[in-house]
Amino acid sequence: MERHRKKTSFLSGLAASLTLFAGALTTSASADEQFFPLQSYRVGPYAAGGTGFFGGTIDYFNLINSRDGGVNGIKLTWDECETQYEVERGVECYERLKSHANIAAWNPLSVGIAYAMIDRITQDKVPLITINHGRTDSTDGRVFPYVFPLLLNPYSETSGIINYIAAKEGGEANLKGKKIVVLYHGSPYGKETIPIYELLSKKLGFTVQQIEVPHPGNEQQAQWLTIRQAKPDYVVLRGWGVMNPVALKTAQKTGFPADHIIGNVWSNSEEDVIPAGDAAVGYTAITTQASGAEYPVLQEIVKTLYDSGKGNLEDKKRIGSVYHNLGIVNGILNVEAVRIAQEKFGKRTLTGDEVRWGFEHLHLDEKRVADLGAKGLFHSINVTWDNHEGDGRVTFQQWDGKKWKVVSDWIAPDWKLLRPIIEKSSEAYAKEKGLKIRSAGDADKVTSIDVKGESTKN
Amino acid sequence: MTNAYDAQQSRGLLPAWGYLLGIGVVAYGIVPLLASDYVYDAILAPFLALSLAAVGLNLLTGYAGQVSLGSAAFMAVGAFAAYNFNLRIDGLPFILSVLFAGLTAAGFGVVFGLPSLRLKGFYLALSTLAAQFFVEWALTKFDWFSNYNSSGVIDAPPIVIFGVPFSGPSGRYYFALTVVLLLSAFAARLVNTQTGRNFIAVRDNETAARIIGVPVFKTKLLAAAVSSFIIGIAGILWAFAYLRTVEPHGFNLDRSFEILFIIIIGGLATLRGAFLGAALIVVLPLVLSRIGTLLLGGYFNSGVLDMSQRILIGALIIVFLIVEPDGLAALWIRARNRFFGALTSRRPAREVTA
């Protein structure tokens, strides 16, 4: 029977592909390399962020490999695994890539995926980097030894934004009686700052109204109608992906002025404002790294990679864009953590725990940042064993219709105010999980053997 | 709605218990010898959870004929209820949290099953969408459900049953496997009882069923309750044994569609189809992504590979449904009948279209 023959060939095809699949399961590893599993996303609603960020990080890794021959001779290697910003896919990618040897650090660029990985990577003793995002209380290295919300955690971002609004209003005292609406993305990332806005509003005497935009956020009429009725002095846009240009366009339609909308650190890219057209002119957003391609490190990337067709971005116009530059800064921080750990443990392939030590001693002052060719790209960082954020500075940029113009100095968030709140939350987490709070001495104990093989214990 | 083979037909050479024994030996004895952490955590865990959800939906949609687009909502109810029972009632054994969570989901199922008394087909599907949106909205809106966690994501508690911790990839696998086997055995038994036949009678012709004395309303609500119970427990497996975090958006409409596709591809009104369909939906993308990365990873970035996979999977599903509209379960039976052609010739495969 004709139909039956078809079935058999379908089945044998399936069998053949399973055999191939089994072959693909075994991964090879060589010595003298440091591996970065990249849970990237190049398709789906957040592809703009994913391609820019991972493109920047890969460009920087490539630069280190081709210009310096790796970090002190240790080649950087990586594999990408597509997550589409979905937690299940991120977890699958983690499981797929974790068996690879010589993993230095994870960079999932998704709060949801990062949350799902915290227990797992703590077990594996491999650092998890959530630059500019992540779980705020993981700043407390006493409780989260392997999680690093580098440069700017969500609370610091909030504090920076409120400080900026206060400065615009002529001082904190003038915030009293003002009204701020926070329009946030309906995801773990978006919700992360709800309590801190409430707290700051009580402390400084402004009223705050927080409105959720369901993921992915391409329909916001109802939210902006509410905003129109509330008549706030400022709207803070805590968006992500397509939600941002839609917010700006809807704001224009409802008559809310763009220069009173302040974007957060994931609403600050060219991809957020260009699709909004003239609705975005005057819009201001916080950032940890400047945009533009004039910095020496970017010039070298262009010269070494893009001029010979090895650059990661498909669209060369995006070189020096906000996400690309953030990816480059992320690359710098990962590479420097490896370099610092190598100085301590020897110029060889390191274990995840050794790289963790490197991140906990990631001290790049303005001079070192300038040596790396990134003067003005970002300010500085000083990560310690108990402060996994590293005192990152922020600046504000305003969109003029063609490019971002920096409109403030490097501002420090109010860390003193935030630290006790963070510690309260992390200590509660430690209690819930029955974790021991780490001391400085514990942080100096470093595992030099790969522990991943033992992960079945959990 | 058509089903491929009636329940008796799908029994093969061995009695049902023989198959169960075989599955048990393979699943408990042989799989652990071969499986790595990756296989446990990335393949078997989602496979088991989705299979169970598909078993649950198959009772409602495949057997009782009530189309539902709210499966993920009931998974979410199960997961969040188990989390909250476990958190808020001190000393409640984990297994009871699971049971209560299943009952909570069943309660929700009955409430959202009420429209099925008046609505049919597409209209019913639309009203189950209400369940989907309502649950997702409520879990996001009221922070109490996620214990006021600022980002709304909660950690799954450790799985401990009668003092025995089910930890590590293999431990979680054994837990999930046991739950799935018990509930599937229950479902398999149920569909062969009078209640199960009532389900089918209601599906095939509601008026006729009423005339011969089937209590239609009661049957529909019972199907909704049992189905939601099983799907709720599948949600617990998804959250506790697979992802180990619980987040409302993980249970969105896409997940509901995924489960519906599983039973359509696997075969409506066959429990075996739920497992075959789940295997296809979970494993095929992974296989394709592996092969794609292996063969073409050097030439294309992960985005291009992912797009091509989607096209390929979509095309495969279309081709498959044209070639075998009765689903994987029918394919399985036909392949088996050919294989044991001589033995089964005594009872020729008879296609029943209902």
PDB file of C-alpha atoms in Angstrom, chain A residues 125-368:
ATOM      1  CA  LYS A 125      29.433  27.385  40.916  1.00  0.00           C
ATOM      2  CA  VAL A 126      29.439  29.424  37.722  1.00  0.00           C
ATOM      3  CA  PRO A 127      28.674  33.164  37.704  1.00  0.00           C
ATOM      4  CA  LEU A 128      25.455  34.508  36.211  1.00  0.00           C
ATOM      5  CA  ILE A 129      25.726  38.042  34.839  1.00  0.00           C
ATOM      6  CA  THR A 130      22.601  40.192  34.607  1.00  0.00           C
ATOM      7  CA  ILE A 131      24.029  43.538  33.546  1.00  0.00           C
ATOM      8  CA  ASN A 132      21.660  46.462  34.155  1.00  0.00           C
ATOM      9  CA  HIS A 133      18.793  44.155  35.105  1.00  0.00           C
ATOM     10  CA  GLY A 134      18.102  41.064  37.160  1.00  0.00           C
ATOM     11  CA  ARG A 135      16.965  40.380  40.652  1.00  0.00           C
ATOM     12  CA  THR A 136      17.747  43.448  42.760  1.00  0.00           C
ATOM     13  CA  ASP A 137      18.594  41.667  45.984  1.00  0.00           C
ATOM     14  CA  SER A 138      21.200  39.543  44.189  1.00  0.00           C
ATOM     15  CA  THR A 139      23.337  42.679  44.602  1.00  0.00           C
ATOM     16  CA  ASP A 140      23.975  41.290  48.073  1.00  0.00           C
ATOM     17  CA  GLY A 141      26.896  38.957  47.428  1.00  0.00           C
ATOM     18  CA  ARG A 142      26.618  37.611  50.948  1.00  0.00           C
ATOM     19  CA  VAL A 143      23.493  35.684  49.913  1.00  0.00           C
ATOM     20  CA  PHE A 144      23.922  35.353  46.134  1.00  0.00           C
ATOM     21  CA  PRO A 145      27.568  34.397  45.627  1.00  0.00           C
ATOM     22  CA  TYR A 146      27.224  33.657  41.903  1.00  0.00           C
ATOM     23  CA  VAL A 147      24.768  36.295  40.676  1.00  0.00           C
ATOM     24  CA  PHE A 148      25.998  39.680  39.425  1.00  0.00           C
ATOM     25  CA  PRO A 149      23.555  42.467  38.445  1.00  0.00           C
ATOM     26  CA  LEU A 150      26.532  44.489  37.195  1.00  0.00           C
ATOM     27  CA  LEU A 151      26.588  48.280  36.808  1.00  0.00           C
ATOM     28  CA  LEU A 152      22.977  49.024  37.650  1.00  0.00           C
ATOM     29  CA  ASN A 153      20.373  47.033  39.498  1.00  0.00           C
ATOM     30  CA  PRO A 154      16.706  47.963  39.118  1.00  0.00           C
ATOM     31  CA  TYR A 155      16.545  49.858  42.422  1.00  0.00           C
ATOM     32  CA  SER A 156      19.576  51.971  41.585  1.00  0.00           C
ATOM     33  CA  GLU A 157      18.006  52.716  38.243  1.00  0.00           C
ATOM     34  CA  THR A 158      14.842  53.900  40.014  1.00  0.00           C
ATOM     35  CA  SER A 159      16.830  56.041  42.399  1.00  0.00           C
ATOM     36  CA  GLY A 160      18.795  57.532  39.484  1.00  0.00           C
ATOM     37  CA  ILE A 161      15.603  58.415  37.623  1.00  0.00           C
ATOM     38  CA  ILE A 162      13.987  60.028  40.664  1.00  0.00           C
ATOM     39  CA  ASN A 163      17.202  61.973  41.370  1.00  0.00           C
ATOM     40  CA  TYR A 164      17.172  63.234  37.805  1.00  0.00           C
ATOM     41  CA  ILE A 165      13.533  64.327  38.003  1.00  0.00           C
ATOM     42  CA  ALA A 166      14.319  66.035  41.318  1.00  0.00           C
ATOM     43  CA  ALA A 167      17.210  67.888  39.706  1.00  0.00           C
ATOM     44  CA  LYS A 168      14.947  69.026  36.880  1.00  0.00           C
ATOM     45  CA  GLU A 169      12.426  70.279  39.399  1.00  0.00           C
ATOM     46  CA  GLY A 170      15.126  72.142  41.335  1.00  0.00           C
ATOM     47  CA  GLY A 171      15.790  69.805  44.244  1.00  0.00           C
ATOM     48  CA  GLU A 172      14.241  66.932  46.167  1.00  0.00           C
ATOM     49  CA  ALA A 173      12.073  69.298  48.197  1.00  0.00           C
ATOM     50  CA  ASN A 174      10.196  70.278  45.050  1.00  0.00           C
ATOM     51  CA  LEU A 175       9.096  66.711  44.396  1.00  0.00           C
ATOM     52  CA  LYS A 176       6.503  67.107  47.133  1.00  0.00           C
ATOM     53  CA  GLY A 177       3.007  67.049  45.674  1.00  0.00           C
ATOM     54  CA  LYS A 178       4.204  66.017  42.223  1.00  0.00           C
ATOM     55  CA  LYS A 179       2.628  63.086  40.472  1.00  0.00           C
ATOM     56  CA  ILE A 180       4.588  60.381  38.648  1.00  0.00           C
ATOM     57  CA  VAL A 181       3.123  57.540  36.635  1.00  0.00           C
ATOM     58  CA  VAL A 182       5.253  54.438  36.079  1.00  0.00           C
ATOM     59  CA  LEU A 183       4.263  52.515  32.980  1.00  0.00           C
ATOM     60  CA  TYR A 184       5.826  49.091  33.341  1.00  0.00           C
ATOM     61  CA  HIS A 185       6.221  45.992  31.179  1.00  0.00           C
ATOM     62  CA  GLY A 186       4.087  43.079  32.381  1.00  0.00           C
ATOM     63  CA  SER A 187       6.960  40.709  33.116  1.00  0.00           C
ATOM     64  CA  PRO A 188       9.217  39.840  36.046  1.00  0.00           C
ATOM     65  CA  TYR A 189      11.583  42.506  34.752  1.00  0.00           C
ATOM     66  CA  GLY A 190       8.870  45.155  34.646  1.00  0.00           C
ATOM     67  CA  LYS A 191       7.462  44.423  38.076  1.00  0.00           C
ATOM     68  CA  GLU A 192      10.791  44.381  39.840  1.00  0.00           C
ATOM     69  CA  THR A 193      10.691  48.096  40.814  1.00  0.00           C
ATOM     70  CA  ILE A 194       7.108  48.386  42.098  1.00  0.00           C
ATOM     71  CA  PRO A 195       8.040  48.422  45.809  1.00  0.00           C
ATOM     72  CA  ILE A 196      10.908  50.868  45.439  1.00  0.00           C
ATOM     73  CA  TYR A 197       8.768  53.466  43.662  1.00  0.00           C
ATOM     74  CA  GLU A 198       6.206  53.148  46.452  1.00  0.00           C
ATOM     75  CA  LEU A 199       8.908  53.606  49.038  1.00  0.00           C
ATOM     76  CA  LEU A 200      10.525  56.610  47.373  1.00  0.00           C
ATOM     77  CA  SER A 201       7.141  58.260  46.894  1.00  0.00           C
ATOM     78  CA  LYS A 202       6.450  58.014  50.630  1.00  0.00           C
ATOM     79  CA  LYS A 203       9.905  59.242  51.505  1.00  0.00           C
ATOM     80  CA  LEU A 204       9.979  62.203  49.120  1.00  0.00           C
ATOM     81  CA  GLY A 205       6.301  63.090  49.177  1.00  0.00           C
ATOM     82  CA  PHE A 206       5.322  62.619  45.530  1.00  0.00           C
ATOM     83  CA  THR A 207       2.409  60.449  44.490  1.00  0.00           C
ATOM     84  CA  VAL A 208       3.027  57.487  42.241  1.00  0.00           C
ATOM     85  CA  GLN A 209       0.655  55.470  40.111  1.00  0.00           C
ATOM     86  CA  GLN A 210       1.974  52.270  38.528  1.00  0.00           C
ATOM     87  CA  ILE A 211       0.289  50.910  35.425  1.00  0.00           C
ATOM     88  CA  GLU A 212       1.045  47.599  33.788  1.00  0.00           C
ATOM     89  CA  VAL A 213       1.264  47.059  30.038  1.00  0.00           C
ATOM     90  CA  PRO A 214       0.771  43.368  29.234  1.00  0.00           C
ATOM     91  CA  HIS A 215       3.585  41.706  27.274  1.00  0.00           C
ATOM     92  CA  PRO A 216       4.471  42.457  24.493  1.00  0.00           C
ATOM     93  CA  GLY A 217       2.747  45.831  24.719  1.00  0.00           C
ATOM     94  CA  ASN A 218       1.637  46.738  21.223  1.00  0.00           C
ATOM     95  CA  GLU A 219      -1.729  48.035  22.439  1.00  0.00           C
ATOM     96  CA  GLN A 220      -1.743  50.814  25.052  1.00  0.00           C
ATOM     97  CA  GLN A 221      -4.818  52.961  24.450  1.00  0.00           C
ATOM     98  CA  ALA A 222      -6.368  52.102  27.809  1.00  0.00           C
ATOM     99  CA  GLN A 223      -3.203  52.796  29.773  1.00  0.00           C
ATOM    100  CA  TRP A 224      -2.640  56.197  28.184  1.00  0.00           C
ATOM    101  CA  LEU A 225      -6.268  57.128  28.683  1.00  0.00           C
ATOM    102  CA  THR A 226      -5.753  56.474  32.387  1.00  0.00           C
ATOM    103  CA  ILE A 227      -2.596  58.587  32.279  1.00  0.00           C
ATOM    104  CA  ARG A 228      -4.496  61.380  30.561  1.00  0.00           C
ATOM    105  CA  GLN A 229      -7.047  61.369  33.355  1.00  0.00           C
ATOM    106  CA  ALA A 230      -4.380  61.224  36.061  1.00  0.00           C
ATOM    107  CA  LYS A 231      -2.518  64.256  34.605  1.00  0.00           C
ATOM    108  CA  PRO A 232       0.899  63.326  35.996  1.00  0.00           C
ATOM    109  CA  ASP A 233       3.927  65.626  35.939  1.00  0.00           C
ATOM    110  CA  TYR A 234       6.143  62.833  34.625  1.00  0.00           C
ATOM    111  CA  VAL A 235       5.723  59.401  33.139  1.00  0.00           C
ATOM    112  CA  VAL A 236       8.483  56.875  33.737  1.00  0.00           C
ATOM    113  CA  LEU A 237       8.600  54.359  30.911  1.00  0.00           C
ATOM    114  CA  ARG A 238       9.830  50.995  32.159  1.00  0.00           C
ATOM    115  CA  GLY A 239       9.369  49.266  28.850  1.00  0.00           C
ATOM    116  CA  TRP A 240      11.036  46.656  26.734  1.00  0.00           C
ATOM    117  CA  GLY A 241      11.007  46.014  23.010  1.00  0.00           C
ATOM    118  CA  VAL A 242       7.974  47.024  20.970  1.00  0.00           C
ATOM    119  CA  MET A 243       6.247  48.472  24.024  1.00  0.00           C
ATOM    120  CA  ASN A 244       8.477  51.571  23.916  1.00  0.00           C
ATOM    121  CA  PRO A 245       7.765  53.062  20.481  1.00  0.00           C
ATOM    122  CA  VAL A 246       4.080  52.243  20.955  1.00  0.00           C
ATOM    123  CA  ALA A 247       4.109  54.111  24.264  1.00  0.00           C
ATOM    124  CA  LEU A 248       5.715  57.175  22.687  1.00  0.00           C
ATOM    125  CA  LYS A 249       3.303  57.203  19.771  1.00  0.00           C
ATOM    126  CA  THR A 250       0.268  56.709  21.988  1.00  0.00           C
ATOM    127  CA  ALA A 251       1.527  59.462  24.286  1.00  0.00           C
ATOM    128  CA  GLN A 252       1.645  61.828  21.339  1.00  0.00           C
ATOM    129  CA  LYS A 253      -1.874  60.834  20.333  1.00  0.00           C
ATOM    130  CA  THR A 254      -3.201  61.490  23.834  1.00  0.00           C
ATOM    131  CA  GLY A 255      -1.286  64.767  24.012  1.00  0.00           C
ATOM    132  CA  PHE A 256       1.275  63.935  26.656  1.00  0.00           C
ATOM    133  CA  PRO A 257       4.581  65.808  26.041  1.00  0.00           C
ATOM    134  CA  ALA A 258       7.537  63.555  25.159  1.00  0.00           C
ATOM    135  CA  ASP A 259      10.003  65.610  27.208  1.00  0.00           C
ATOM    136  CA  HIS A 260       8.127  64.649  30.356  1.00  0.00           C
ATOM    137  CA  ILE A 261       8.540  60.958  29.666  1.00  0.00           C
ATOM    138  CA  ILE A 262      11.666  59.472  31.240  1.00  0.00           C
ATOM    139  CA  GLY A 263      12.766  56.098  29.906  1.00  0.00           C
ATOM    140  CA  ASN A 264      14.477  53.480  32.007  1.00  0.00           C
ATOM    141  CA  VAL A 265      17.602  51.596  31.047  1.00  0.00           C
ATOM    142  CA  TRP A 266      15.751  49.157  28.767  1.00  0.00           C
ATOM    143  CA  SER A 267      13.792  51.911  27.030  1.00  0.00           C
ATOM    144  CA  ASN A 268      16.790  53.913  25.940  1.00  0.00           C
ATOM    145  CA  SER A 269      17.837  52.573  22.564  1.00  0.00           C
ATOM    146  CA  GLU A 270      17.597  53.780  18.994  1.00  0.00           C
ATOM    147  CA  GLU A 271      15.249  50.876  18.302  1.00  0.00           C
ATOM    148  CA  ASP A 272      12.846  52.345  20.857  1.00  0.00           C
ATOM    149  CA  VAL A 273      12.690  55.841  19.411  1.00  0.00           C
ATOM    150  CA  ILE A 274      13.251  55.584  15.645  1.00  0.00           C
ATOM    151  CA  PRO A 275      10.000  53.656  14.983  1.00  0.00           C
ATOM    152  CA  ALA A 276       8.125  56.331  16.974  1.00  0.00           C
ATOM    153  CA  GLY A 277       9.260  59.057  14.540  1.00  0.00           C
ATOM    154  CA  ASP A 278       8.739  62.607  15.698  1.00  0.00           C
ATOM    155  CA  ALA A 279       6.722  61.405  18.681  1.00  0.00           C
ATOM    156  CA  ALA A 280      10.061  60.594  20.325  1.00  0.00           C
ATOM    157  CA  VAL A 281      11.739  63.981  19.928  1.00  0.00           C
ATOM    158  CA  GLY A 282      12.555  65.328  23.368  1.00  0.00           C
ATOM    159  CA  TYR A 283      12.190  61.957  25.080  1.00  0.00           C
ATOM    160  CA  THR A 284      14.836  61.423  27.751  1.00  0.00           C
ATOM    161  CA  ALA A 285      16.196  58.134  29.051  1.00  0.00           C
ATOM    162  CA  ILE A 286      18.693  56.870  31.599  1.00  0.00           C
ATOM    163  CA  THR A 287      21.759  54.937  30.462  1.00  0.00           C
ATOM    164  CA  THR A 288      24.913  53.400  31.865  1.00  0.00           C
ATOM    165  CA  GLN A 289      26.843  53.648  28.637  1.00  0.00           C
ATOM    166  CA  ALA A 290      26.945  56.370  26.037  1.00  0.00           C
ATOM    167  CA  SER A 291      25.997  55.707  22.441  1.00  0.00           C
ATOM    168  CA  GLY A 292      28.128  56.536  19.424  1.00  0.00           C
ATOM    169  CA  ALA A 293      31.050  54.894  17.690  1.00  0.00           C
ATOM    170  CA  GLU A 294      33.755  57.463  18.411  1.00  0.00           C
ATOM    171  CA  TYR A 295      35.290  55.570  21.350  1.00  0.00           C
ATOM    172  CA  PRO A 296      38.665  53.904  20.658  1.00  0.00           C
ATOM    173  CA  VAL A 297      37.396  50.415  21.451  1.00  0.00           C
ATOM    174  CA  LEU A 298      34.597  50.798  18.898  1.00  0.00           C
ATOM    175  CA  GLN A 299      37.005  52.163  16.337  1.00  0.00           C
ATOM    176  CA  GLU A 300      39.141  49.073  16.802  1.00  0.00           C
ATOM    177  CA  ILE A 301      36.133  46.808  16.451  1.00  0.00           C
ATOM    178  CA  VAL A 302      35.204  48.553  13.218  1.00  0.00           C
ATOM    179  CA  LYS A 303      38.766  48.365  11.927  1.00  0.00           C
ATOM    180  CA  THR A 304      39.547  44.794  13.009  1.00  0.00           C
ATOM    181  CA  LEU A 305      36.171  43.168  12.411  1.00  0.00           C
ATOM    182  CA  TYR A 306      33.688  45.121  10.329  1.00  0.00           C
ATOM    183  CA  ASP A 307      36.202  46.254   7.708  1.00  0.00           C
ATOM    184  CA  SER A 308      37.043  42.622   7.001  1.00  0.00           C
ATOM    185  CA  GLY A 309      33.431  41.423   7.171  1.00  0.00           C
ATOM    186  CA  LYS A 310      33.730  39.658  10.521  1.00  0.00           C
ATOM    187  CA  GLY A 311      31.449  41.899  12.521  1.00  0.00           C
ATOM    188  CA  ASN A 312      28.422  40.376  14.174  1.00  0.00           C
ATOM    189  CA  LEU A 313      25.818  43.030  13.380  1.00  0.00           C
ATOM    190  CA  GLU A 314      24.135  42.595  10.042  1.00  0.00           C
ATOM    191  CA  ASP A 315      23.270  46.266   9.785  1.00  0.00           C
ATOM    192  CA  LYS A 316      26.436  48.358  10.079  1.00  0.00           C
ATOM    193  CA  LYS A 317      24.334  51.402  10.916  1.00  0.00           C
ATOM    194  CA  ARG A 318      23.742  49.857  14.325  1.00  0.00           C
ATOM    195  CA  ILE A 319      27.431  50.011  15.267  1.00  0.00           C
ATOM    196  CA  GLY A 320      27.644  52.259  18.305  1.00  0.00           C
ATOM    197  CA  SER A 321      23.931  52.055  19.052  1.00  0.00           C
ATOM    198  CA  VAL A 322      22.838  51.778  22.671  1.00  0.00           C
ATOM    199  CA  TYR A 323      22.348  47.997  22.717  1.00  0.00           C
ATOM    200  CA  HIS A 324      25.517  47.352  20.751  1.00  0.00           C
ATOM    201  CA  ASN A 325      27.517  49.507  23.132  1.00  0.00           C
ATOM    202  CA  LEU A 326      25.942  47.827  26.146  1.00  0.00           C
ATOM    203  CA  GLY A 327      26.967  44.489  24.655  1.00  0.00           C
ATOM    204  CA  ILE A 328      30.507  45.783  24.263  1.00  0.00           C
ATOM    205  CA  VAL A 329      30.573  47.024  27.852  1.00  0.00           C
ATOM    206  CA  ASN A 330      29.257  43.611  28.914  1.00  0.00           C
ATOM    207  CA  GLY A 331      32.064  42.001  26.897  1.00  0.00           C
ATOM    208  CA  ILE A 332      34.628  44.238  28.588  1.00  0.00           C
ATOM    209  CA  LEU A 333      33.348  43.356  32.067  1.00  0.00           C
ATOM    210  CA  ASN A 334      33.329  39.600  31.348  1.00  0.00           C
ATOM    211  CA  VAL A 335      36.796  39.670  29.811  1.00  0.00           C
ATOM    212  CA  GLU A 336      38.278  41.826  32.566  1.00  0.00           C
ATOM    213  CA  ALA A 337      36.848  39.528  35.249  1.00  0.00           C
ATOM    214  CA  VAL A 338      38.645  36.633  33.545  1.00  0.00           C
ATOM    215  CA  ARG A 339      41.847  38.687  33.306  1.00  0.00           C
ATOM    216  CA  ILE A 340      41.716  39.678  36.982  1.00  0.00           C
ATOM    217  CA  ALA A 341      41.097  36.077  38.018  1.00  0.00           C
ATOM    218  CA  GLN A 342      43.997  34.935  35.839  1.00  0.00           C
ATOM    219  CA  GLU A 343      46.341  37.264  37.715  1.00  0.00           C
ATOM    220  CA  LYS A 344      45.369  35.514  40.914  1.00  0.00           C
ATOM    221  CA  PHE A 345      45.114  31.896  39.754  1.00  0.00           C
ATOM    222  CA  GLY A 346      47.506  31.744  36.822  1.00  0.00           C
ATOM    223  CA  LYS A 347      47.231  32.370  33.106  1.00  0.00           C
ATOM    224  CA  ARG A 348      45.280  29.270  32.259  1.00  0.00           C
ATOM    225  CA  THR A 349      41.701  28.131  31.712  1.00  0.00           C
ATOM    226  CA  LEU A 350      39.776  28.954  34.876  1.00  0.00           C
ATOM    227  CA  THR A 351      36.872  27.279  36.619  1.00  0.00           C
ATOM    228  CA  GLY A 352      33.581  29.085  37.043  1.00  0.00           C
ATOM    229  CA  ASP A 353      34.322  29.630  40.697  1.00  0.00           C
ATOM    230  CA  GLU A 354      37.656  31.254  39.874  1.00  0.00           C
ATOM    231  CA  VAL A 355      35.926  33.572  37.423  1.00  0.00           C
ATOM    232  CA  ARG A 356      33.429  34.362  40.189  1.00  0.00           C
ATOM    233  CA  TRP A 357      36.393  35.511  42.278  1.00  0.00           C
ATOM    234  CA  GLY A 358      37.440  37.636  39.317  1.00  0.00           C
ATOM    235  CA  PHE A 359      34.031  39.308  39.152  1.00  0.00           C
ATOM    236  CA  GLU A 360      34.185  39.933  42.904  1.00  0.00           C
ATOM    237  CA  HIS A 361      37.427  41.846  42.354  1.00  0.00           C
ATOM    238  CA  LEU A 362      36.306  43.606  39.195  1.00  0.00           C
ATOM    239  CA  HIS A 363      37.660  47.054  39.895  1.00  0.00           C
ATOM    240  CA  LEU A 364      37.939  49.260  36.817  1.00  0.00           C
ATOM    241  CA  ASP A 365      38.600  52.876  37.682  1.00  0.00           C
ATOM    242  CA  GLU A 366      38.354  55.688  35.155  1.00  0.00           C
ATOM    243  CA  LYS A 367      42.013  55.290  34.222  1.00  0.00           C
ATOM    244  CA  ARG A 368      41.684  51.570  33.533  1.00  0.00           C
TER     245      ARG A 368
END
